[in-house]
Amino acid sequence: VGEDVRVPLFELIVGMSSVMDLVCPAVVNHHKQVAYISCTIAEKMGLPRELRDELVLAATLHDVGAFYLKDRLELLHFELDYPHEHAESGYLLLKQMEPLQKAAEIVRYHHVPWKNGEGIAFKGGAVPESSHIVHLADRVAVSINPQQCVLGQIPEICDRFRHFSGDLFKPDLVDVFLETASRESFWLDIVSPLLSTIMTRKIGIGTVPLHDLSGLSRVFARIIDFRSHFTATHSSGVAATSESISKLAGFSDAECRAMRIAGYLHDIGKLAIAAEILEKPARLADDEVKIMRSHTYHTYRALEPIEELHQITEWASYHHEHLDGTGYPFHLQSDDLSTGARIMAVADVFTAVTEDRPYRKSMSDHNALAVLVGMANDNKLDRDIVSIVTDYFGEINSIRETAERKAVGEHRHFLDQLASANG
Ligand SMILES: [Fe+2]
Ligand SMILES: [Fe+2]
Ligand SMILES: [Fe+2]
C-alpha cells in the first residue's frame, strides 16, 4: 500500500451515491441524474470549474441525510411539505469532510424555494446559488416518469418549470434549463443506464492522497453508521479493532492505516439498506436477511472501480466470507482470502459480539471469546488471528471500546445539532 497513491474522490463519491440509490428501484440513479442535470446547467451558465465541481459533489450526495425508504419515496413527489430535515442532516454529515465543506452548504439549502427572491436566504443563512441549481435539477429528475419515453414528456415538464419560475425556482436558472431542454441528448443521457460512465467521463474531479483518505473514510463511516442507532458506532469499532489486530499480526504502519480505512468502509454497502430494516428491533424476516446479506456485495461493487484501492477493497468486502467456503456473497475459499481479509472477518465478528445490538445486549467477554474460538474450530475464521485476539483480548477490546465511546459522543452531538436545527 503506497502512501503516495492518490484516490479519485469523485469515483468514490459516485460509488457511495450509487449504493444509496439501490435502496429501492424507484430511486435508482436519482443522485447521478441530479448531478448530471446540475452539471449541464452549470456548464451552460459558464460557471467556473471550481464552482461546478462543488455543485456536482453536492448534487451527487444531496439526499444523503434521508435515511428511511419512506423519506426517499416521499421526495419523489413534486410538491413537498417540509423537506428541510434531511437537507440539514445531510449538511451535518458532510460538513466534517474538508473537501466537501462547500458541498455541505449547498446540500443544506437544496429545497429552499426561490419565492421571488426571498430564497436568497433561509433561516438567517445565505443560500448559495448552487443550492437553487440542485433544487431545480432535483425537481426535474423527479418530474420524469421512468415508465414512458422521456422525449414525449419534454413539453409538459418544460411547461411545469415555466409555471413555477419565480415561485419555486430562480427565473434565470429556469431559462438556462429551458434552453438545455431543447436537446434530446440531454434527456436521453438522464435516463441512460450508462449514466455512471457518462458522469465519470464528464467530471474529472481531483484526487486525494491516500493519507488523507483516513480522515475522509471516517466521515464515510459516520454516514454509513448514523443511519441507525443500532449501527451508530459499528464501523468505528471495526476500524479500531482491525487496525489493532493487524498491528499485532506484524503489518507495517502503512498497512495498518490501510486496514483502518478498510474497517471504516467495510459496511459501505449498507447504504443500500433502508433504515427501516436496520432499525428493526426484532429478528429479521427471511427476505430481510437476504437484503441485509447483500451489503458486502455492494461494498465490493462500490469500491472495486477504484484501482488504487484494490487491496482495501478486498479487505473490506470479504468480511463475511469463511475459510471453508460457506460465507457470502462470493463463497471464497481459504486460498482466496488474504491475511488482511481474514483479519477483517475476525474484527467484524469481534466487534459484533462485544458491542450492543438491536435485539440483544453485548455478550460477556467469556461468551464473546467462545463465539470466536468456535468459529475458528469450525474453519470459518482464521485460527492464528483468533489466537491473537484471545491472547490480547483486553487490549484489543479497550481500543474498540474507546473508539465506540467516541463515536457514541459524535452520534449524540449529531442528533442534538439536528434537533436544535429542526426544533
Ligand atoms: Fe432532497
Ligand atoms: Fe433528491
Ligand atoms: Fe458487514
Tab-separated table of C-alpha atoms and ligand atoms in Angstrom:
chain	number	residue	atom	x	y	z
A	1	VAL	CA	0.000	0.000	0.000
A	2	GLY	CA	1.932	3.044	-1.248
A	3	GLU	CA	1.362	6.209	0.760
A	4	ASP	CA	1.895	8.399	-2.304
A	5	VAL	CA	-1.114	6.858	-4.040
A	6	ARG	CA	-3.874	9.316	-4.920
A	7	VAL	CA	-7.512	8.277	-4.888
A	8	PRO	CA	-10.103	9.718	-7.301
A	9	LEU	CA	-12.545	11.442	-4.969
A	10	PHE	CA	-15.419	11.701	-7.424
A	11	GLU	CA	-15.422	7.994	-8.228
A	12	LEU	CA	-15.568	7.191	-4.558
A	13	ILE	CA	-18.475	9.599	-4.063
A	14	VAL	CA	-20.315	8.258	-7.109
A	15	GLY	CA	-19.806	4.723	-5.795
A	16	MET	CA	-21.297	5.753	-2.495
A	17	SER	CA	-24.284	7.541	-4.021
A	18	SER	CA	-24.994	4.603	-6.340
A	19	VAL	CA	-25.232	2.352	-3.310
A	20	MET	CA	-27.626	4.808	-1.623
A	21	ASP	CA	-29.848	4.635	-4.676
A	22	LEU	CA	-30.117	0.849	-4.505
A	23	VAL	CA	-32.473	1.226	-1.544
A	24	CYS	CA	-35.393	0.866	-3.951
A	25	PRO	CA	-35.835	0.554	-7.731
A	26	ALA	CA	-37.889	3.767	-7.712
A	27	VAL	CA	-34.869	5.871	-6.733
A	28	VAL	CA	-32.224	4.123	-8.825
A	29	ASN	CA	-29.850	6.663	-10.393
A	30	HIS	CA	-31.582	9.614	-8.712
A	31	HIS	CA	-28.355	11.124	-7.352
A	32	LYS	CA	-26.498	10.715	-10.613
A	33	GLN	CA	-29.411	12.188	-12.558
A	34	VAL	CA	-29.489	15.271	-10.350
A	35	ALA	CA	-25.706	15.584	-10.645
A	36	TYR	CA	-25.910	15.324	-14.424
A	37	ILE	CA	-28.661	17.935	-14.723
A	38	SER	CA	-26.879	20.303	-12.315
A	39	CYS	CA	-23.623	19.890	-14.172
A	40	THR	CA	-25.204	20.566	-17.550
A	41	ILE	CA	-26.892	23.719	-16.275
A	42	ALA	CA	-23.610	24.873	-14.689
A	43	GLU	CA	-21.769	24.403	-17.959
A	44	LYS	CA	-24.408	26.280	-19.905
A	45	MET	CA	-24.159	29.140	-17.380
A	46	GLY	CA	-20.378	29.160	-17.774
A	47	LEU	CA	-19.816	28.537	-14.073
A	48	PRO	CA	-16.078	28.350	-13.230
A	49	ARG	CA	-14.689	24.838	-12.943
A	50	GLU	CA	-14.253	25.039	-9.184
A	51	LEU	CA	-17.871	26.029	-8.549
A	52	ARG	CA	-19.074	23.409	-10.988
A	53	ASP	CA	-17.149	20.700	-9.156
A	54	GLU	CA	-18.542	21.713	-5.748
A	55	LEU	CA	-22.011	21.746	-7.227
A	56	VAL	CA	-21.585	18.284	-8.748
A	57	LEU	CA	-20.300	16.798	-5.487
A	58	ALA	CA	-23.264	18.304	-3.633
A	59	ALA	CA	-25.741	17.007	-6.205
A	60	THR	CA	-24.194	13.527	-6.131
A	61	LEU	CA	-24.824	13.315	-2.383
A	62	HIS	CA	-27.751	15.693	-1.872
A	63	ASP	CA	-30.156	13.235	-0.189
A	64	VAL	CA	-27.518	11.526	1.960
A	65	GLY	CA	-29.448	12.655	5.046
A	66	ALA	CA	-32.679	10.847	4.083
A	67	PHE	CA	-32.214	7.545	5.924
A	68	TYR	CA	-35.628	5.949	5.546
A	69	LEU	CA	-37.082	4.448	2.409
A	70	LYS	CA	-40.328	6.251	3.205
A	71	ASP	CA	-38.466	9.602	3.098
A	72	ARG	CA	-36.716	8.774	-0.144
A	73	LEU	CA	-40.038	7.863	-1.778
A	74	GLU	CA	-41.760	10.984	-0.462
A	75	LEU	CA	-39.033	13.117	-2.000
A	76	LEU	CA	-40.033	11.774	-5.402
A	77	HIS	CA	-43.288	13.744	-5.215
A	78	PHE	CA	-43.045	17.078	-6.940
A	79	GLU	CA	-44.631	19.022	-4.108
A	80	LEU	CA	-43.220	18.569	-0.649
A	81	ASP	CA	-44.378	19.671	2.785
A	82	TYR	CA	-41.278	20.078	4.880
A	83	PRO	CA	-38.191	18.625	3.185
A	84	HIS	CA	-35.555	20.523	5.162
A	85	GLU	CA	-34.799	17.931	7.812
A	86	HIS	CA	-32.938	15.546	5.521
A	87	ALA	CA	-31.162	18.530	3.990
A	88	GLU	CA	-29.960	19.611	7.421
A	89	SER	CA	-28.829	16.134	8.393
A	90	GLY	CA	-27.001	15.775	5.067
A	91	TYR	CA	-25.277	19.070	5.796
A	92	LEU	CA	-24.255	17.926	9.275
A	93	LEU	CA	-22.821	14.671	7.921
A	94	LEU	CA	-20.890	16.236	5.053
A	95	LYS	CA	-19.542	19.376	6.665
A	96	GLN	CA	-16.989	17.335	8.619
A	97	MET	CA	-15.228	16.469	5.420
A	98	GLU	CA	-12.841	19.198	4.314
A	99	PRO	CA	-13.077	18.651	0.554
A	100	LEU	CA	-16.874	18.644	0.924
A	101	GLN	CA	-17.451	21.732	3.069
A	102	LYS	CA	-18.812	23.837	0.219
A	103	ALA	CA	-20.899	20.915	-0.967
A	104	ALA	CA	-22.327	20.599	2.554
A	105	GLU	CA	-23.594	24.201	2.435
A	106	ILE	CA	-25.204	23.553	-0.927
A	107	VAL	CA	-26.910	20.404	0.365
A	108	ARG	CA	-28.223	22.253	3.398
A	109	TYR	CA	-30.415	24.518	1.285
A	110	HIS	CA	-31.299	22.278	-1.637
A	111	HIS	CA	-35.072	22.530	-1.028
A	112	VAL	CA	-35.343	26.277	-0.420
A	113	PRO	CA	-37.935	27.738	-2.835
A	114	TRP	CA	-36.994	30.927	-4.672
A	115	LYS	CA	-40.178	32.801	-3.639
A	116	ASN	CA	-39.406	35.746	-5.892
A	117	GLY	CA	-36.107	36.433	-4.213
A	118	GLU	CA	-36.851	35.575	-0.600
A	119	GLY	CA	-34.990	32.341	-1.215
A	120	ILE	CA	-31.699	34.154	-1.293
A	121	ALA	CA	-31.595	33.373	2.431
A	122	PHE	CA	-33.106	30.724	4.698
A	123	LYS	CA	-33.373	30.795	8.498
A	124	GLY	CA	-30.794	33.565	8.596
A	125	GLY	CA	-28.247	31.787	6.389
A	126	ALA	CA	-27.226	32.853	2.873
A	127	VAL	CA	-28.365	30.306	0.300
A	128	PRO	CA	-25.710	29.605	-2.348
A	129	GLU	CA	-26.932	29.902	-5.931
A	130	SER	CA	-25.791	26.301	-6.371
A	131	SER	CA	-28.464	25.179	-3.904
A	132	HIS	CA	-31.055	26.632	-6.252
A	133	ILE	CA	-29.474	24.732	-9.136
A	134	VAL	CA	-29.640	21.440	-7.208
A	135	HIS	CA	-33.229	22.234	-6.231
A	136	LEU	CA	-34.232	22.745	-9.841
A	137	ALA	CA	-32.261	19.716	-11.065
A	138	ASP	CA	-33.790	17.552	-8.345
A	139	ARG	CA	-37.318	18.591	-9.295
A	140	VAL	CA	-36.573	17.999	-12.996
A	141	ALA	CA	-35.356	14.487	-12.178
A	142	VAL	CA	-38.492	13.614	-10.210
A	143	SER	CA	-40.724	15.017	-12.954
A	144	ILE	CA	-39.647	12.272	-15.357
A	145	ASN	CA	-41.876	9.220	-15.486
A	146	PRO	CA	-39.445	6.307	-15.907
A	147	GLN	CA	-42.185	4.075	-17.397
A	148	GLN	CA	-42.607	6.230	-20.501
A	149	CYS	CA	-40.376	7.513	-23.262
A	150	VAL	CA	-38.651	10.563	-21.887
A	151	LEU	CA	-38.755	12.549	-25.119
A	152	GLY	CA	-42.536	12.633	-25.148
A	153	GLN	CA	-42.526	14.201	-21.702
A	154	ILE	CA	-40.367	17.217	-22.536
A	155	PRO	CA	-43.146	19.736	-23.378
A	156	GLU	CA	-45.114	19.009	-20.216
A	157	ILE	CA	-42.036	19.165	-17.971
A	158	CYS	CA	-40.955	22.445	-19.562
A	159	ASP	CA	-44.431	23.929	-19.065
A	160	ARG	CA	-44.319	22.996	-15.430
A	161	PHE	CA	-40.993	24.774	-14.878
A	162	ARG	CA	-42.184	27.836	-16.784
A	163	HIS	CA	-45.199	27.861	-14.482
A	164	PHE	CA	-43.155	27.644	-11.271
A	165	SER	CA	-40.436	30.063	-12.413
A	166	GLY	CA	-40.030	32.772	-9.775
A	167	ASP	CA	-42.184	30.975	-7.247
A	168	LEU	CA	-40.205	27.756	-6.715
A	169	PHE	CA	-37.213	28.284	-8.964
A	170	LYS	CA	-34.839	31.135	-9.735
A	171	PRO	CA	-36.013	32.521	-13.112
A	172	ASP	CA	-32.608	32.850	-14.785
A	173	LEU	CA	-31.894	29.213	-13.899
A	174	VAL	CA	-35.219	28.162	-15.393
A	175	ASP	CA	-34.265	29.990	-18.588
A	176	VAL	CA	-30.949	28.133	-18.796
A	177	PHE	CA	-32.742	24.858	-18.143
A	178	LEU	CA	-35.304	25.551	-20.887
A	179	GLU	CA	-32.515	26.221	-23.380
A	180	THR	CA	-30.803	22.974	-22.380
A	181	ALA	CA	-34.080	21.097	-22.612
A	182	SER	CA	-34.277	21.549	-26.370
A	183	ARG	CA	-31.533	18.959	-26.856
A	184	GLU	CA	-32.834	15.361	-26.919
A	185	SER	CA	-29.400	14.121	-25.860
A	186	PHE	CA	-29.798	15.907	-22.527
A	187	TRP	CA	-32.891	13.844	-21.716
A	188	LEU	CA	-31.553	10.605	-23.151
A	189	ASP	CA	-28.439	10.941	-21.002
A	190	ILE	CA	-30.521	11.466	-17.854
A	191	VAL	CA	-32.372	8.180	-18.300
A	192	SER	CA	-29.433	6.250	-19.758
A	193	PRO	CA	-28.369	3.101	-17.883
A	194	LEU	CA	-24.822	4.206	-18.703
A	195	LEU	CA	-25.167	7.414	-16.715
A	196	SER	CA	-22.360	6.379	-14.315
A	197	THR	CA	-19.904	6.122	-17.167
A	198	ILE	CA	-21.191	9.307	-18.780
A	199	MET	CA	-20.699	11.146	-15.492
A	200	THR	CA	-17.234	9.877	-14.585
A	201	ARG	CA	-16.068	10.677	-18.104
A	202	LYS	CA	-17.557	14.164	-17.966
A	203	ILE	CA	-16.357	15.052	-14.489
A	204	GLY	CA	-12.685	14.693	-13.726
A	205	ILE	CA	-12.812	15.895	-10.147
A	206	GLY	CA	-9.413	15.787	-8.477
A	207	THR	CA	-7.797	13.128	-6.402
A	208	VAL	CA	-6.994	12.975	-2.701
A	209	PRO	CA	-3.776	11.452	-1.342
A	210	LEU	CA	-4.246	8.113	0.380
A	211	HIS	CA	-3.057	9.501	3.726
A	212	ASP	CA	-5.955	11.991	3.635
A	213	LEU	CA	-8.350	9.158	2.951
A	214	SER	CA	-8.137	8.048	6.539
A	215	GLY	CA	-9.970	11.173	7.744
A	216	LEU	CA	-12.366	11.063	4.820
A	217	SER	CA	-13.244	7.437	5.347
A	218	ARG	CA	-14.014	8.208	8.983
A	219	VAL	CA	-16.640	10.638	7.761
A	220	PHE	CA	-17.922	7.992	5.357
A	221	ALA	CA	-18.177	5.675	8.350
A	222	ARG	CA	-20.441	8.198	10.097
A	223	ILE	CA	-22.613	8.447	7.009
A	224	ILE	CA	-22.883	4.656	6.987
A	225	ASP	CA	-23.379	4.254	10.732
A	226	PHE	CA	-25.540	7.221	11.750
A	227	ARG	CA	-28.458	5.979	9.666
A	228	SER	CA	-29.495	3.896	12.636
A	229	HIS	CA	-28.992	3.956	16.406
A	230	PHE	CA	-28.105	0.297	16.228
A	231	THR	CA	-25.186	0.708	13.863
A	232	ALA	CA	-24.147	4.167	15.095
A	233	THR	CA	-20.686	3.069	16.237
A	234	HIS	CA	-20.087	-0.211	14.416
A	235	SER	CA	-17.701	0.888	11.649
A	236	SER	CA	-15.652	2.934	14.111
A	237	GLY	CA	-15.344	-0.168	16.281
A	238	VAL	CA	-14.355	-2.391	13.354
A	239	ALA	CA	-11.796	0.160	12.102
A	240	ALA	CA	-10.102	0.355	15.502
A	241	THR	CA	-10.232	-3.416	16.012
A	242	SER	CA	-8.905	-4.348	12.588
A	243	GLU	CA	-6.099	-1.817	12.894
A	244	SER	CA	-5.051	-3.121	16.294
A	245	ILE	CA	-5.162	-6.784	15.256
A	246	SER	CA	-3.124	-6.032	12.132
A	247	LYS	CA	-0.525	-4.282	14.272
A	248	LEU	CA	-0.273	-7.372	16.490
A	249	ALA	CA	-0.075	-9.554	13.367
A	250	GLY	CA	3.036	-7.669	12.245
A	251	PHE	CA	1.591	-5.476	9.465
A	252	SER	CA	3.620	-2.379	8.506
A	253	ASP	CA	2.427	1.068	9.637
A	254	ALA	CA	1.121	1.835	6.164
A	255	GLU	CA	-0.752	-1.452	6.040
A	256	CYS	CA	-2.246	-0.839	9.471
A	257	ARG	CA	-3.520	2.557	8.305
A	258	ALA	CA	-4.973	0.944	5.183
A	259	MET	CA	-6.629	-1.651	7.400
A	260	ARG	CA	-8.232	1.132	9.395
A	261	ILE	CA	-9.609	2.682	6.192
A	262	ALA	CA	-10.912	-0.726	5.123
A	263	GLY	CA	-12.614	-1.019	8.508
A	264	TYR	CA	-14.318	2.337	8.101
A	265	LEU	CA	-15.546	1.345	4.634
A	266	HIS	CA	-16.346	-2.342	5.166
A	267	ASP	CA	-20.113	-1.758	5.507
A	268	ILE	CA	-20.454	0.972	2.868
A	269	GLY	CA	-22.806	-1.457	1.091
A	270	LYS	CA	-25.244	-0.997	3.981
A	271	LEU	CA	-26.174	2.335	2.393
A	272	ALA	CA	-28.291	0.174	0.089
A	273	ILE	CA	-30.356	-0.964	3.055
A	274	ALA	CA	-33.170	1.250	4.250
A	275	ALA	CA	-33.099	2.376	7.857
A	276	GLU	CA	-36.465	0.628	8.312
A	277	ILE	CA	-34.593	-2.695	8.178
A	278	LEU	CA	-31.510	-1.513	10.058
A	279	GLU	CA	-33.706	-0.226	12.867
A	280	LYS	CA	-35.946	-3.224	13.163
A	281	PRO	CA	-35.988	-4.033	16.867
A	282	ALA	CA	-36.700	-7.743	16.324
A	283	ARG	CA	-35.091	-10.548	14.393
A	284	LEU	CA	-35.302	-10.005	10.648
A	285	ALA	CA	-37.663	-11.925	8.365
A	286	ASP	CA	-36.065	-14.241	5.771
A	287	ASP	CA	-36.334	-11.731	2.938
A	288	GLU	CA	-34.877	-9.011	5.088
A	289	VAL	CA	-31.945	-11.230	5.995
A	290	LYS	CA	-31.306	-11.702	2.271
A	291	ILE	CA	-31.356	-7.968	1.679
A	292	MET	CA	-29.031	-7.476	4.633
A	293	ARG	CA	-26.632	-10.111	3.345
A	294	SER	CA	-26.279	-8.310	0.023
A	295	HIS	CA	-24.395	-5.474	1.681
A	296	THR	CA	-20.883	-6.876	1.235
A	297	TYR	CA	-21.571	-7.371	-2.461
A	298	HIS	CA	-22.439	-3.680	-2.695
A	299	THR	CA	-19.324	-2.749	-0.717
A	300	TYR	CA	-17.297	-4.631	-3.307
A	301	ARG	CA	-19.021	-3.046	-6.314
A	302	ALA	CA	-18.795	0.461	-4.860
A	303	LEU	CA	-15.044	0.287	-4.199
A	304	GLU	CA	-13.907	-2.041	-6.961
A	305	PRO	CA	-13.802	0.536	-9.803
A	306	ILE	CA	-11.116	2.420	-7.881
A	307	GLU	CA	-7.936	0.580	-8.802
A	308	GLU	CA	-5.898	2.500	-6.260
A	309	LEU	CA	-7.997	0.937	-3.508
A	310	HIS	CA	-7.718	-2.604	-4.774
A	311	GLN	CA	-6.238	-4.046	-1.575
A	312	ILE	CA	-8.557	-2.048	0.694
A	313	THR	CA	-11.497	-3.222	-1.410
A	314	GLU	CA	-10.584	-6.854	-0.792
A	315	TRP	CA	-10.004	-6.411	2.908
A	316	ALA	CA	-13.262	-4.502	3.273
A	317	SER	CA	-15.528	-6.631	1.100
A	318	TYR	CA	-14.687	-10.168	2.174
A	319	HIS	CA	-15.573	-9.794	5.827
A	320	HIS	CA	-18.459	-12.277	5.652
A	321	GLU	CA	-16.514	-14.908	3.679
A	322	HIS	CA	-15.455	-18.043	5.570
A	323	LEU	CA	-12.328	-20.165	5.113
A	324	ASP	CA	-14.454	-23.246	4.374
A	325	GLY	CA	-16.383	-21.523	1.573
A	326	THR	CA	-19.661	-21.168	3.471
A	327	GLY	CA	-19.518	-17.375	3.720
A	328	TYR	CA	-21.134	-14.843	1.395
A	329	PRO	CA	-21.594	-13.426	-1.189
A	330	PHE	CA	-18.664	-14.870	-3.211
A	331	HIS	CA	-18.208	-18.169	-1.332
A	332	LEU	CA	-14.443	-17.735	-1.454
A	333	GLN	CA	-12.175	-20.458	-0.077
A	334	SER	CA	-9.169	-20.160	2.213
A	335	ASP	CA	-6.780	-19.802	-0.746
A	336	ASP	CA	-8.600	-16.674	-1.907
A	337	LEU	CA	-8.585	-14.997	1.474
A	338	SER	CA	-5.534	-12.882	2.277
A	339	THR	CA	-4.376	-12.251	5.840
A	340	GLY	CA	-5.936	-8.784	5.664
A	341	ALA	CA	-9.312	-10.206	4.674
A	342	ARG	CA	-9.084	-12.773	7.469
A	343	ILE	CA	-8.290	-10.061	9.995
A	344	MET	CA	-11.284	-8.032	8.851
A	345	ALA	CA	-13.596	-11.048	9.232
A	346	VAL	CA	-12.364	-11.585	12.791
A	347	ALA	CA	-12.588	-7.850	13.579
A	348	ASP	CA	-16.194	-7.749	12.353
A	349	VAL	CA	-17.304	-10.704	14.473
A	350	PHE	CA	-15.305	-9.416	17.428
A	351	THR	CA	-16.987	-6.008	17.216
A	352	ALA	CA	-20.421	-7.529	16.678
A	353	VAL	CA	-20.210	-9.746	19.756
A	354	THR	CA	-18.674	-7.153	22.056
A	355	GLU	CA	-20.978	-4.207	21.203
A	356	ASP	CA	-24.709	-3.800	21.877
A	357	ARG	CA	-27.032	-4.913	19.070
A	358	PRO	CA	-30.685	-4.205	18.231
A	359	TYR	CA	-32.188	-7.322	19.758
A	360	ARG	CA	-29.655	-8.094	22.450
A	361	LYS	CA	-27.100	-6.564	24.794
A	362	SER	CA	-23.416	-7.234	24.259
A	363	MET	CA	-22.138	-10.651	25.346
A	364	SER	CA	-19.893	-11.247	28.309
A	365	ASP	CA	-16.179	-11.394	27.462
A	366	HIS	CA	-16.265	-15.126	28.048
A	367	ASN	CA	-19.123	-15.737	25.597
A	368	ALA	CA	-17.656	-13.346	23.035
A	369	LEU	CA	-14.406	-15.286	23.015
A	370	ALA	CA	-16.296	-18.579	22.845
A	371	VAL	CA	-18.034	-17.426	19.643
A	372	LEU	CA	-14.705	-16.542	18.008
A	373	VAL	CA	-12.980	-19.742	19.073
A	374	GLY	CA	-15.979	-21.797	17.959
A	375	MET	CA	-15.863	-20.180	14.508
A	376	ALA	CA	-12.121	-20.870	14.267
A	377	ASN	CA	-12.672	-24.523	15.232
A	378	ASP	CA	-15.358	-24.773	12.539
A	379	ASN	CA	-12.860	-23.468	9.970
A	380	LYS	CA	-14.831	-20.264	9.412
A	381	LEU	CA	-12.323	-17.826	10.888
A	382	ASP	CA	-8.538	-17.994	10.850
A	383	ARG	CA	-7.164	-19.785	13.953
A	384	ASP	CA	-3.945	-17.782	14.201
A	385	ILE	CA	-5.794	-14.494	14.108
A	386	VAL	CA	-8.342	-15.677	16.627
A	387	SER	CA	-5.390	-16.707	18.866
A	388	ILE	CA	-4.050	-13.158	18.665
A	389	VAL	CA	-7.449	-11.963	19.835
A	390	THR	CA	-7.552	-14.497	22.685
A	391	ASP	CA	-4.052	-13.536	23.802
A	392	TYR	CA	-4.653	-9.783	23.662
A	393	PHE	CA	-8.391	-9.661	24.329
A	394	GLY	CA	-8.260	-6.925	26.986
A	395	GLU	CA	-6.022	-4.662	24.958
A	396	ILE	CA	-7.982	-5.002	21.701
A	397	ASN	CA	-11.301	-4.671	23.478
A	398	SER	CA	-10.326	-1.465	25.230
A	399	ILE	CA	-9.163	0.045	21.923
A	400	ARG	CA	-12.516	-0.917	20.409
A	401	GLU	CA	-14.419	0.467	23.379
A	402	THR	CA	-12.590	3.785	23.277
A	403	ALA	CA	-13.319	4.154	19.561
A	404	GLU	CA	-17.002	3.277	20.002
A	405	ARG	CA	-17.378	5.551	23.008
A	406	LYS	CA	-16.029	8.411	20.930
A	407	ALA	CA	-18.457	7.503	18.157
A	408	VAL	CA	-21.356	7.492	20.636
A	409	GLY	CA	-20.417	11.050	21.593
A	410	GLU	CA	-20.285	12.117	17.949
A	411	HIS	CA	-23.615	10.484	17.232
A	412	ARG	CA	-25.232	12.224	20.193
A	413	HIS	CA	-23.771	15.533	19.046
A	414	PHE	CA	-25.147	14.920	15.545
A	415	LEU	CA	-28.627	14.195	16.923
A	416	ASP	CA	-28.504	17.276	19.185
A	417	GLN	CA	-27.493	19.558	16.336
A	418	LEU	CA	-30.185	18.085	14.149
A	419	ALA	CA	-32.833	18.518	16.825
A	420	SER	CA	-31.874	22.129	17.510
A	421	ALA	CA	-31.808	22.981	13.792
A	422	ASN	CA	-35.227	21.476	13.216
A	423	GLY	CA	-36.739	22.369	16.569
B	1	FE	FE	-33.676	16.268	-1.161
B	2	FE	FE	-33.358	14.248	-4.415
B	3	FE	FE	-20.964	-6.479	7.465
